[in-house]
Amino acid sequence: MRVILASPRGFCAGVNMAIEALEIALESLPPPIYVYHEIVHNKYVVEAFRDRGVVFVDELEQVPEGAALLFSAHGVSPEIRRVARQRRLHAIDATCPLVTKVHLEAIKFARLGYTIFLIGHEGHDEVTGTIGEAPEAIVLIETPDDVDRVQVADETKLAYLTQTTLSVDDANRIIRRLRERFPQIASPPKEDICYATQNRQEAVALLCGEAQLTLVLGSQNSSNSQRLAELSRERGVPARLIDGLQDIRHEWFADVDVVLVTAGASAPEVVVQDVLDYLQRSFEAKIEVRSLREENVAFPLPKELRTG
Ligand code: SF4
């Protein structure tokens, strides 16, 4: 067996920052540390922190007054920040700066009186947070058909924004439809789909054609990981999205000589290495690293944790 190991893969700068922030909070603040929603969408990461006493909550009412609370990499709405202040929580904001950038764009367009089409997936933590910045101005668009159905009062004041972890191809299809129907629509100053999402998708797009099966390490609720598996399938290469070695079935590899391995932006490298070890042990796999781009992005820690 030959294994093509895609690079870049795995942790992005936003996930690295959020995880480091939680590590520092655990070491330096009185326990327990609370996190609003999953710190990143990855089962392995969340369970490891849960084992160390971190409490993940979906409602701020679950957090006792005065306790330390981290906002996850996906960001939160202003209403959540307000409630956190009201409950006198020690809030630490680990929102990825690339998500914050989309929030700021939403605020700017809403202040100018624009209707904003937010291209994204309903119910995703990031989308919920972004909509919360200007709920009266934002309309969620999930498919090209949504574009045909939408009604607007003033076609001269329209803008679109996107979730950071979308499929680049799907987003472009929707944007094309928006531009056809509303030629004057304003776009974000700089693309919203983040560098990490784009680079991981680019690597799968370029490499999956050489493989008969793509393994994506990542959780089912990780948007960017789901998009990697979809992308491979759209190109005719079956794909499996797995949290780790425990999900693998030996029979998947019958008649498979070449496997592409990648990982979503919230999947740790340790789960990738477990899978590679298994493929080497079971099928004498030769690993071939294919690096398509260098990533040198790093984000500062939340200001509440910076020293000096
Ligand atoms: S996937 Fe992109 S937007 Fe999300 S945390 Fe990583 S860098 Fe930030």
mmCIF file of C-alpha atoms and ligand atoms in Angstrom:
data_model
loop_
_atom_site.group_PDB
_atom_site.id
_atom_site.type_symbol
_atom_site.label_atom_id
_atom_site.label_comp_id
_atom_site.label_asym_id
_atom_site.label_seq_id
_atom_site.Cartn_x
_atom_site.Cartn_y
_atom_site.Cartn_z
ATOM 1 C CA MET A 1 0.000 0.000 0.000
ATOM 2 C CA ARG A 2 1.028 3.567 -0.708
ATOM 3 C CA VAL A 3 -0.184 6.346 1.579
ATOM 4 C CA ILE A 4 -0.191 9.914 0.328
ATOM 5 C CA LEU A 5 -0.042 12.150 3.381
ATOM 6 C CA ALA A 6 -1.426 15.584 2.512
ATOM 7 C CA SER A 7 0.193 18.721 3.816
ATOM 8 C CA PRO A 8 -1.004 21.155 5.019
ATOM 9 C CA ARG A 9 -3.462 19.240 7.191
ATOM 10 C CA GLY A 10 -4.679 19.353 10.783
ATOM 11 C CA PHE A 11 -4.496 22.191 13.279
ATOM 12 C CA CYS A 12 -4.816 25.745 11.970
ATOM 13 C CA ALA A 13 -3.627 28.905 13.730
ATOM 14 C CA GLY A 14 -7.060 29.579 15.265
ATOM 15 C CA VAL A 15 -7.310 26.098 16.768
ATOM 16 C CA ASN A 16 -3.735 26.255 18.066
ATOM 17 C CA MET A 17 -4.476 29.554 19.772
ATOM 18 C CA ALA A 18 -7.773 28.367 21.313
ATOM 19 C CA ILE A 19 -6.186 25.185 22.669
ATOM 20 C CA GLU A 20 -3.204 27.057 24.088
ATOM 21 C CA ALA A 21 -5.574 29.563 25.708
ATOM 22 C CA LEU A 22 -7.455 26.756 27.420
ATOM 23 C CA GLU A 23 -4.174 25.141 28.536
ATOM 24 C CA ILE A 24 -3.037 28.411 30.118
ATOM 25 C CA ALA A 25 -6.428 28.978 31.751
ATOM 26 C CA LEU A 26 -6.242 25.460 33.239
ATOM 27 C CA GLU A 27 -2.785 26.079 34.638
ATOM 28 C CA SER A 28 -3.316 29.577 35.956
ATOM 29 C CA LEU A 29 -6.949 29.975 37.068
ATOM 30 C CA PRO A 30 -8.907 28.305 39.843
ATOM 31 C CA PRO A 31 -10.850 25.260 38.631
ATOM 32 C CA PRO A 32 -13.181 24.436 37.128
ATOM 33 C CA ILE A 33 -12.752 26.263 33.829
ATOM 34 C CA TYR A 34 -15.925 26.530 31.777
ATOM 35 C CA VAL A 35 -16.032 26.649 27.963
ATOM 36 C CA TYR A 36 -19.032 27.887 26.005
ATOM 37 C CA HIS A 37 -19.627 25.178 23.380
ATOM 38 C CA GLU A 38 -16.820 22.854 22.265
ATOM 39 C CA ILE A 39 -13.466 24.661 22.308
ATOM 40 C CA VAL A 40 -12.952 23.295 18.765
ATOM 41 C CA HIS A 41 -15.136 20.791 16.915
ATOM 42 C CA ASN A 42 -13.097 17.697 17.712
ATOM 43 C CA LYS A 43 -14.124 14.802 19.922
ATOM 44 C CA TYR A 44 -10.573 13.812 20.875
ATOM 45 C CA VAL A 45 -9.614 17.347 21.931
ATOM 46 C CA VAL A 46 -12.852 17.940 23.845
ATOM 47 C CA GLU A 47 -12.695 14.595 25.678
ATOM 48 C CA ALA A 48 -9.045 15.144 26.636
ATOM 49 C CA PHE A 49 -9.928 18.500 28.206
ATOM 50 C CA ARG A 50 -13.057 17.070 29.839
ATOM 51 C CA ASP A 51 -10.866 14.414 31.480
ATOM 52 C CA ARG A 52 -8.781 17.255 32.928
ATOM 53 C CA GLY A 53 -11.805 18.882 34.545
ATOM 54 C CA VAL A 54 -12.915 21.388 31.889
ATOM 55 C CA VAL A 55 -16.701 21.827 31.824
ATOM 56 C CA PHE A 56 -18.297 22.458 28.409
ATOM 57 C CA VAL A 57 -21.667 24.224 28.514
ATOM 58 C CA ASP A 58 -24.296 25.249 25.988
ATOM 59 C CA GLU A 59 -26.075 27.724 28.303
ATOM 60 C CA LEU A 60 -24.443 30.434 30.392
ATOM 61 C CA GLU A 61 -26.922 29.685 33.200
ATOM 62 C CA GLN A 62 -24.867 26.522 33.767
ATOM 63 C CA VAL A 63 -21.855 28.645 34.775
ATOM 64 C CA PRO A 64 -21.738 29.861 38.397
ATOM 65 C CA GLU A 65 -21.378 33.614 38.882
ATOM 66 C CA GLY A 66 -17.773 34.787 38.884
ATOM 67 C CA ALA A 67 -16.340 31.617 37.257
ATOM 68 C CA ALA A 68 -13.833 31.590 34.366
ATOM 69 C CA LEU A 69 -15.450 31.026 30.976
ATOM 70 C CA LEU A 70 -13.747 30.645 27.600
ATOM 71 C CA PHE A 71 -15.506 31.532 24.366
ATOM 72 C CA SER A 72 -14.533 28.950 21.749
ATOM 73 C CA ALA A 73 -12.687 29.510 18.458
ATOM 74 C CA HIS A 74 -16.034 29.795 16.631
ATOM 75 C CA GLY A 75 -16.997 33.053 18.340
ATOM 76 C CA VAL A 76 -20.166 34.207 20.078
ATOM 77 C CA SER A 77 -22.889 36.783 19.589
ATOM 78 C CA PRO A 78 -22.916 40.107 21.498
ATOM 79 C CA GLU A 79 -25.897 38.816 23.502
ATOM 80 C CA ILE A 80 -23.736 36.015 24.957
ATOM 81 C CA ARG A 81 -21.055 38.564 25.909
ATOM 82 C CA ARG A 82 -23.727 40.716 27.552
ATOM 83 C CA VAL A 83 -25.090 37.817 29.610
ATOM 84 C CA ALA A 84 -21.531 36.847 30.612
ATOM 85 C CA ARG A 85 -20.929 40.398 31.884
ATOM 86 C CA GLN A 86 -24.251 40.406 33.687
ATOM 87 C CA ARG A 87 -23.323 37.168 35.461
ATOM 88 C CA ARG A 88 -19.914 38.647 36.328
ATOM 89 C CA LEU A 89 -18.111 35.815 34.562
ATOM 90 C CA HIS A 90 -14.367 36.009 33.970
ATOM 91 C CA ALA A 91 -14.703 35.757 30.190
ATOM 92 C CA ILE A 92 -11.710 34.822 28.031
ATOM 93 C CA ASP A 93 -12.267 35.291 24.339
ATOM 94 C CA ALA A 94 -10.568 32.587 22.221
ATOM 95 C CA THR A 95 -12.475 33.495 19.064
ATOM 96 C CA CYS A 96 -10.317 33.010 15.966
ATOM 97 C CA PRO A 97 -9.377 36.456 14.565
ATOM 98 C CA LEU A 98 -10.556 35.298 11.136
ATOM 99 C CA VAL A 99 -14.039 34.759 12.577
ATOM 100 C CA THR A 100 -13.885 38.153 14.293
ATOM 101 C CA LYS A 101 -13.070 39.674 10.908
ATOM 102 C CA VAL A 102 -16.406 38.374 9.538
ATOM 103 C CA HIS A 103 -18.232 39.771 12.610
ATOM 104 C CA LEU A 104 -16.681 43.194 11.975
ATOM 105 C CA GLU A 105 -17.696 43.092 8.312
ATOM 106 C CA ALA A 106 -21.273 42.248 9.362
ATOM 107 C CA ILE A 107 -21.327 45.169 11.810
ATOM 108 C CA LYS A 108 -19.960 47.547 9.173
ATOM 109 C CA PHE A 109 -22.462 46.598 6.454
ATOM 110 C CA ALA A 110 -25.371 46.615 8.934
ATOM 111 C CA ARG A 111 -24.470 50.142 10.099
ATOM 112 C CA LEU A 112 -24.529 51.298 6.472
ATOM 113 C CA GLY A 113 -28.072 49.950 6.181
ATOM 114 C CA TYR A 114 -27.235 46.938 4.010
ATOM 115 C CA THR A 115 -29.049 43.620 3.938
ATOM 116 C CA ILE A 116 -26.382 40.960 4.397
ATOM 117 C CA PHE A 117 -26.612 37.499 2.892
ATOM 118 C CA LEU A 118 -24.570 35.234 5.118
ATOM 119 C CA ILE A 119 -23.601 32.082 3.214
ATOM 120 C CA GLY A 120 -23.280 29.296 5.751
ATOM 121 C CA HIS A 121 -24.818 26.340 7.557
ATOM 122 C CA GLU A 122 -27.775 26.911 9.861
ATOM 123 C CA GLY A 123 -27.079 26.055 13.482
ATOM 124 C CA HIS A 124 -23.257 26.064 13.191
ATOM 125 C CA ASP A 125 -21.779 27.864 16.219
ATOM 126 C CA GLU A 126 -19.917 30.348 14.021
ATOM 127 C CA VAL A 127 -23.011 31.223 11.986
ATOM 128 C CA THR A 128 -25.113 31.693 15.125
ATOM 129 C CA GLY A 129 -22.467 34.063 16.513
ATOM 130 C CA THR A 130 -22.192 36.103 13.302
ATOM 131 C CA ILE A 131 -25.976 36.430 12.892
ATOM 132 C CA GLY A 132 -26.125 37.697 16.474
ATOM 133 C CA GLU A 133 -24.079 40.787 15.469
ATOM 134 C CA ALA A 134 -26.916 42.121 13.293
ATOM 135 C CA PRO A 135 -29.907 39.776 13.410
ATOM 136 C CA GLU A 136 -32.247 42.271 11.754
ATOM 137 C CA ALA A 137 -29.902 42.751 8.774
ATOM 138 C CA ILE A 138 -28.644 39.202 8.111
ATOM 139 C CA VAL A 139 -30.358 36.591 5.937
ATOM 140 C CA LEU A 140 -28.876 33.098 5.961
ATOM 141 C CA ILE A 141 -28.266 31.551 2.544
ATOM 142 C CA GLU A 142 -27.447 27.845 2.412
ATOM 143 C CA THR A 143 -27.982 26.896 -1.250
ATOM 144 C CA PRO A 144 -28.208 28.505 -4.708
ATOM 145 C CA ASP A 145 -31.990 27.911 -4.549
ATOM 146 C CA ASP A 146 -32.190 30.107 -1.445
ATOM 147 C CA VAL A 147 -30.868 32.952 -3.627
ATOM 148 C CA ASP A 148 -33.807 32.557 -6.032
ATOM 149 C CA ARG A 149 -36.323 32.611 -3.192
ATOM 150 C CA VAL A 150 -35.041 35.531 -1.169
ATOM 151 C CA GLN A 151 -36.998 38.835 -1.137
ATOM 152 C CA VAL A 152 -35.237 42.163 -0.578
ATOM 153 C CA ALA A 153 -36.516 45.701 -0.139
ATOM 154 C CA ASP A 154 -33.552 47.624 -1.597
ATOM 155 C CA GLU A 155 -31.390 45.876 -4.207
ATOM 156 C CA THR A 156 -28.836 48.693 -4.151
ATOM 157 C CA LYS A 157 -27.843 47.946 -0.556
ATOM 158 C CA LEU A 158 -26.894 44.292 -0.512
ATOM 159 C CA ALA A 159 -23.735 42.513 0.599
ATOM 160 C CA TYR A 160 -22.685 38.941 1.163
ATOM 161 C CA LEU A 161 -20.381 37.346 3.703
ATOM 162 C CA THR A 162 -19.497 33.694 4.247
ATOM 163 C CA GLN A 163 -18.782 31.257 7.058
ATOM 164 C CA THR A 164 -15.013 30.693 7.259
ATOM 165 C CA THR A 165 -15.078 26.911 6.743
ATOM 166 C CA LEU A 166 -17.229 26.429 3.654
ATOM 167 C CA SER A 167 -16.478 24.462 0.537
ATOM 168 C CA VAL A 168 -14.820 26.994 -1.783
ATOM 169 C CA ASP A 169 -16.670 25.452 -4.767
ATOM 170 C CA ASP A 170 -20.105 25.531 -3.093
ATOM 171 C CA ALA A 171 -19.594 29.094 -1.891
ATOM 172 C CA ASN A 172 -18.561 30.181 -5.394
ATOM 173 C CA ARG A 173 -21.691 28.590 -6.872
ATOM 174 C CA ILE A 174 -23.865 30.588 -4.460
ATOM 175 C CA ILE A 175 -21.878 33.802 -5.009
ATOM 176 C CA ARG A 176 -22.257 33.414 -8.785
ATOM 177 C CA ARG A 177 -26.019 33.061 -8.385
ATOM 178 C CA LEU A 178 -26.107 36.121 -6.094
ATOM 179 C CA ARG A 179 -24.174 38.198 -8.628
ATOM 180 C CA GLU A 180 -26.453 37.094 -11.461
ATOM 181 C CA ARG A 181 -29.566 38.113 -9.546
ATOM 182 C CA PHE A 182 -28.111 41.166 -7.784
ATOM 183 C CA PRO A 183 -25.282 42.547 -9.951
ATOM 184 C CA GLN A 184 -24.625 45.425 -7.540
ATOM 185 C CA ILE A 185 -24.076 43.191 -4.503
ATOM 186 C CA ALA A 186 -21.062 44.171 -2.384
ATOM 187 C CA SER A 187 -18.499 41.536 -1.440
ATOM 188 C CA PRO A 188 -16.307 41.284 1.670
ATOM 189 C CA PRO A 189 -13.092 43.348 1.304
ATOM 190 C CA LYS A 190 -11.091 40.125 1.572
ATOM 191 C CA GLU A 191 -12.409 36.583 1.216
ATOM 192 C CA ASP A 192 -14.040 35.148 4.339
ATOM 193 C CA ILE A 193 -13.234 31.468 3.753
ATOM 194 C CA CYS A 194 -10.043 31.182 5.775
ATOM 195 C CA TYR A 195 -6.562 30.239 4.556
ATOM 196 C CA ALA A 196 -6.608 26.908 6.444
ATOM 197 C CA THR A 197 -9.906 25.794 4.931
ATOM 198 C CA GLN A 198 -8.714 26.749 1.457
ATOM 199 C CA ASN A 199 -5.297 25.109 1.766
ATOM 200 C CA ARG A 200 -6.687 21.795 3.077
ATOM 201 C CA GLN A 201 -9.283 21.708 0.313
ATOM 202 C CA GLU A 202 -6.702 22.562 -2.325
ATOM 203 C CA ALA A 203 -4.485 19.677 -1.189
ATOM 204 C CA VAL A 204 -7.340 17.144 -1.349
ATOM 205 C CA ALA A 205 -8.453 18.458 -4.750
ATOM 206 C CA LEU A 206 -4.954 18.055 -6.171
ATOM 207 C CA LEU A 207 -4.086 14.717 -4.566
ATOM 208 C CA CYS A 208 -7.266 12.621 -4.295
ATOM 209 C CA GLY A 209 -7.168 11.652 -7.973
ATOM 210 C CA GLU A 210 -4.121 9.479 -7.243
ATOM 211 C CA ALA A 211 -5.906 7.512 -4.494
ATOM 212 C CA GLN A 212 -8.719 4.967 -4.313
ATOM 213 C CA LEU A 213 -9.782 6.025 -0.832
ATOM 214 C CA THR A 214 -9.463 9.239 1.169
ATOM 215 C CA LEU A 215 -9.306 9.149 4.969
ATOM 216 C CA VAL A 216 -10.135 12.459 6.634
ATOM 217 C CA LEU A 217 -9.337 12.689 10.335
ATOM 218 C CA GLY A 218 -11.914 14.920 11.974
ATOM 219 C CA SER A 219 -15.229 14.926 13.814
ATOM 220 C CA GLN A 220 -18.684 14.706 12.248
ATOM 221 C CA ASN A 221 -19.590 18.189 13.521
ATOM 222 C CA SER A 222 -16.440 19.760 12.061
ATOM 223 C CA SER A 223 -17.561 21.757 9.044
ATOM 224 C CA ASN A 224 -14.166 22.019 7.383
ATOM 225 C CA SER A 225 -13.496 18.270 7.854
ATOM 226 C CA GLN A 226 -16.878 17.369 6.319
ATOM 227 C CA ARG A 227 -16.032 19.556 3.324
ATOM 228 C CA LEU A 228 -12.754 17.658 2.747
ATOM 229 C CA ALA A 229 -14.569 14.314 2.608
ATOM 230 C CA GLU A 230 -17.262 15.763 0.323
ATOM 231 C CA LEU A 231 -14.658 17.217 -2.002
ATOM 232 C CA SER A 232 -13.001 13.844 -2.475
ATOM 233 C CA ARG A 233 -16.363 12.129 -3.109
ATOM 234 C CA GLU A 234 -17.330 14.818 -5.641
ATOM 235 C CA ARG A 235 -14.170 13.918 -7.527
ATOM 236 C CA GLY A 236 -15.162 10.249 -7.567
ATOM 237 C CA VAL A 237 -12.891 9.058 -4.761
ATOM 238 C CA PRO A 238 -14.724 7.474 -1.789
ATOM 239 C CA ALA A 239 -13.924 9.159 1.506
ATOM 240 C CA ARG A 240 -14.320 8.304 5.178
ATOM 241 C CA LEU A 241 -14.475 10.956 7.898
ATOM 242 C CA ILE A 242 -13.186 9.393 11.108
ATOM 243 C CA ASP A 243 -12.303 10.596 14.599
ATOM 244 C CA GLY A 244 -9.440 8.147 14.876
ATOM 245 C CA LEU A 245 -8.201 4.612 14.608
ATOM 246 C CA GLN A 246 -11.192 3.216 16.555
ATOM 247 C CA ASP A 247 -13.487 4.063 13.608
ATOM 248 C CA ILE A 248 -11.442 2.236 10.966
ATOM 249 C CA ARG A 249 -12.666 -1.055 9.445
ATOM 250 C CA HIS A 250 -10.079 -3.422 8.039
ATOM 251 C CA GLU A 251 -12.339 -4.326 5.107
ATOM 252 C CA TRP A 252 -12.295 -0.757 3.752
ATOM 253 C CA PHE A 253 -8.846 -1.470 2.364
ATOM 254 C CA ALA A 254 -9.631 -4.580 0.326
ATOM 255 C CA ASP A 255 -8.563 -3.752 -3.253
ATOM 256 C CA VAL A 256 -7.146 -0.385 -2.177
ATOM 257 C CA ASP A 257 -3.493 0.251 -3.091
ATOM 258 C CA VAL A 258 -3.290 4.012 -2.615
ATOM 259 C CA VAL A 259 -4.849 5.934 0.295
ATOM 260 C CA LEU A 260 -4.888 9.702 0.742
ATOM 261 C CA VAL A 261 -4.726 10.772 4.396
ATOM 262 C CA THR A 262 -5.572 14.285 5.560
ATOM 263 C CA ALA A 263 -7.034 15.971 8.640
ATOM 264 C CA GLY A 264 -9.439 18.844 9.274
ATOM 265 C CA ALA A 265 -8.305 22.043 10.984
ATOM 266 C CA SER A 266 -9.416 20.848 14.438
ATOM 267 C CA ALA A 267 -7.959 17.312 14.302
ATOM 268 C CA PRO A 268 -4.736 16.739 16.290
ATOM 269 C CA GLU A 269 -1.707 15.154 14.642
ATOM 270 C CA VAL A 270 -1.674 12.302 17.185
ATOM 271 C CA VAL A 271 -4.821 10.767 15.634
ATOM 272 C CA VAL A 272 -3.234 10.979 12.183
ATOM 273 C CA GLN A 273 -0.101 9.217 13.424
ATOM 274 C CA ASP A 274 -2.194 6.408 14.992
ATOM 275 C CA VAL A 275 -3.820 5.770 11.624
ATOM 276 C CA LEU A 276 -0.485 5.838 9.797
ATOM 277 C CA ASP A 277 0.959 3.324 12.290
ATOM 278 C CA TYR A 278 -2.016 1.043 11.706
ATOM 279 C CA LEU A 279 -1.647 1.240 7.901
ATOM 280 C CA GLN A 280 2.069 0.475 8.169
ATOM 281 C CA ARG A 281 1.488 -2.423 10.549
ATOM 282 C CA SER A 282 -1.437 -3.953 8.701
ATOM 283 C CA PHE A 283 -0.598 -3.287 5.051
ATOM 284 C CA GLU A 284 3.128 -2.457 5.059
ATOM 285 C CA ALA A 285 2.158 0.979 3.835
ATOM 286 C CA LYS A 286 4.835 3.304 2.487
ATOM 287 C CA ILE A 287 4.137 6.897 3.546
ATOM 288 C CA GLU A 288 4.734 9.658 1.046
ATOM 289 C CA VAL A 289 4.378 13.222 2.359
ATOM 290 C CA ARG A 290 3.089 15.623 -0.289
ATOM 291 C CA SER A 291 3.490 19.203 0.779
ATOM 292 C CA LEU A 292 1.673 21.715 -1.381
ATOM 293 C CA ARG A 293 2.038 24.861 0.685
ATOM 294 C CA GLU A 294 3.857 26.181 3.732
ATOM 295 C CA GLU A 295 1.728 27.696 6.478
ATOM 296 C CA ASN A 296 3.320 30.219 8.815
ATOM 297 C CA VAL A 297 0.265 31.729 10.444
ATOM 298 C CA ALA A 298 0.062 32.275 14.207
ATOM 299 C CA PHE A 299 -2.424 34.241 16.280
ATOM 300 C CA PRO A 300 -1.807 35.970 19.628
ATOM 301 C CA LEU A 301 -3.397 34.623 22.796
ATOM 302 C CA PRO A 302 -6.651 36.228 24.001
ATOM 303 C CA LYS A 303 -5.848 39.588 25.612
ATOM 304 C CA GLU A 304 -7.192 38.345 28.967
ATOM 305 C CA LEU A 305 -4.296 35.830 29.108
ATOM 306 C CA ARG A 306 -1.430 37.925 27.795
ATOM 307 C CA THR A 307 1.211 38.834 30.302
ATOM 308 C CA GLY A 308 3.369 41.945 30.319
HETATM 309 S S1 SF4 B 1 -10.530 26.978 10.471
HETATM 310 FE FE1 SF4 B 1 -9.948 29.063 9.876
HETATM 311 S S2 SF4 B 1 -11.471 30.405 10.826
HETATM 312 FE FE2 SF4 B 1 -11.613 28.388 11.847
HETATM 313 S S3 SF4 B 1 -10.257 28.544 13.604
HETATM 314 FE FE3 SF4 B 1 -9.024 27.741 11.934
HETATM 315 S S4 SF4 B 1 -8.051 29.558 10.970
HETATM 316 FE FE4 SF4 B 1 -9.761 30.260 12.241
#
